[in-house]
XYZ file of C-alpha atoms in Angstrom:
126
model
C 83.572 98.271 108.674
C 86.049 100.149 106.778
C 87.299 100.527 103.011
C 90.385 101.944 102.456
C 91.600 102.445 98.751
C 95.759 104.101 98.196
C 96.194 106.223 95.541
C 99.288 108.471 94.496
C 101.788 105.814 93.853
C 104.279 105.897 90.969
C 108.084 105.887 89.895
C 109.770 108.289 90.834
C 114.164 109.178 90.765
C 116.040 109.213 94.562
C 115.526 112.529 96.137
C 112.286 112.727 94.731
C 108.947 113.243 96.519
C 105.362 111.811 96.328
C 102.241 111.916 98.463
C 100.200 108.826 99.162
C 97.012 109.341 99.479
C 94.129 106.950 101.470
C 90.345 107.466 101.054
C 87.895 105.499 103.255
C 84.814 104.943 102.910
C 81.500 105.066 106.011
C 81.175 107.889 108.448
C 83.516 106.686 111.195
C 86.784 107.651 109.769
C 87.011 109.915 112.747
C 87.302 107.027 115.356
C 89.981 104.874 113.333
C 94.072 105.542 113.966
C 95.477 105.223 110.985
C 98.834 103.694 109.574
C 100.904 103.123 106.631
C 102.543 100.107 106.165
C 105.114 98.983 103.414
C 106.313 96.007 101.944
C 109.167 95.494 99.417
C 109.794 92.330 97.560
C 111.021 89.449 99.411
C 110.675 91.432 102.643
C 108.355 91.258 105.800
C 105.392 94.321 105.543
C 106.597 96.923 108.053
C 105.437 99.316 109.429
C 106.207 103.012 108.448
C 103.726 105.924 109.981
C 100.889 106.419 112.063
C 98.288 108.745 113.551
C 96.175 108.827 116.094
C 92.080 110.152 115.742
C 92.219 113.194 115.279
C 96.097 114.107 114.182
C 97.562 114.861 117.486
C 99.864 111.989 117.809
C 102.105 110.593 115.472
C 104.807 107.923 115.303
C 107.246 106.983 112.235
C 109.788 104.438 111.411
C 113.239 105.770 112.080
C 114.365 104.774 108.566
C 111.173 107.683 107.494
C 111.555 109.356 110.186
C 112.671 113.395 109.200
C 111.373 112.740 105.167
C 108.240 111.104 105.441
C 104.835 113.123 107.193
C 101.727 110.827 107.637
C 98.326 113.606 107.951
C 94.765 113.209 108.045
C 91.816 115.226 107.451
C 88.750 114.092 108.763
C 86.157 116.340 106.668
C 87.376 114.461 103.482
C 87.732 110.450 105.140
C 91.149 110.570 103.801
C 94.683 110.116 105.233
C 98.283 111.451 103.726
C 101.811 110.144 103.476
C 104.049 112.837 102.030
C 107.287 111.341 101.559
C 110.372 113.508 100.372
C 114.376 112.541 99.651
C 113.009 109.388 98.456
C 115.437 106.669 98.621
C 115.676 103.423 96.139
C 115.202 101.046 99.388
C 111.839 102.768 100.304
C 111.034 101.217 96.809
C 107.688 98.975 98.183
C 104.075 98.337 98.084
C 102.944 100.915 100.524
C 99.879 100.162 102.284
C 97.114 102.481 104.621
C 95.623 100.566 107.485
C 93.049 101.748 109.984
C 93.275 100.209 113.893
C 89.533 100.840 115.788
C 90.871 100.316 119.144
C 90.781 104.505 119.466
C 94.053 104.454 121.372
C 95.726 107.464 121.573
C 99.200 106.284 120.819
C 98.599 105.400 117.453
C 100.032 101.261 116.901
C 103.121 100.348 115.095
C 102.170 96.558 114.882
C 100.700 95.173 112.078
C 98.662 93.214 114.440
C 96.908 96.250 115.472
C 95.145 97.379 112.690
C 92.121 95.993 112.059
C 91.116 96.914 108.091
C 93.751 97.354 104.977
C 93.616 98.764 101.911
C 95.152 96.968 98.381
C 98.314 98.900 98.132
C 99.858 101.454 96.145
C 103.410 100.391 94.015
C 106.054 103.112 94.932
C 109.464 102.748 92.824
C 112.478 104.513 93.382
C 115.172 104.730 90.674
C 118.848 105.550 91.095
């Protein structure tokens, strides 16, 4: 088993940038493809990046996809969204997720992640 905990959240205006940040806990980070979900008010959680085991693979949202970089480094158990040109409607709950299946083609359904951290509150102003 897995514990993930987000970090890195915050308000922040449009155009602005953060970086999410995802530490897990155990020794088997390096076997887990991880995600990053997000979930705004109202709204379904979808699904925004993801990497495969060891970083060669990933997949993003095409409303992310060109501002947003998802990263890992496996010496330090943690994984990385770095999201620039922030828009006000990628104003969410953003949340890390790691899938053990070890597929190479990291998942993009929440159904395929297996472990989830609490969430991180990202705000966007206008």
């Amino acid at each position: 088993q897995v514990q993930l905990v987000e970090s890195g959240g915050g308000l922040v205006q449009a155009g602005g940038s953060l970086r999410l940040s995802c530490a897990a806990s155990g020794r088997t980070f390096s076997t887990y493809a991880m995600g990053w979900f997000r979930q705004a008010p109202g709204k379904e959680r979808e699904f925004v990046a993801a990497i495969n085991l060891r970083g060669g693979a990933t997949v993003y949202a095409d409303s992310v996809k060109g501002r947003f970089t998802i990263s890992r480094d496996n010496a330090k158990n943690t994984v990385y969204l770095q999201m620039n040109s922030l828009k006000p409607e990628d104003t969410a709950t953003y949340y890390c997720a790691a899938d053990q299946s070890r597929a190479l083609v990291p998942d993009v359904t929440r159904g395929g992640y297996d472990y989830w951290g609490q969430g991180t509150q990202v705000t966007v102003s206008s």
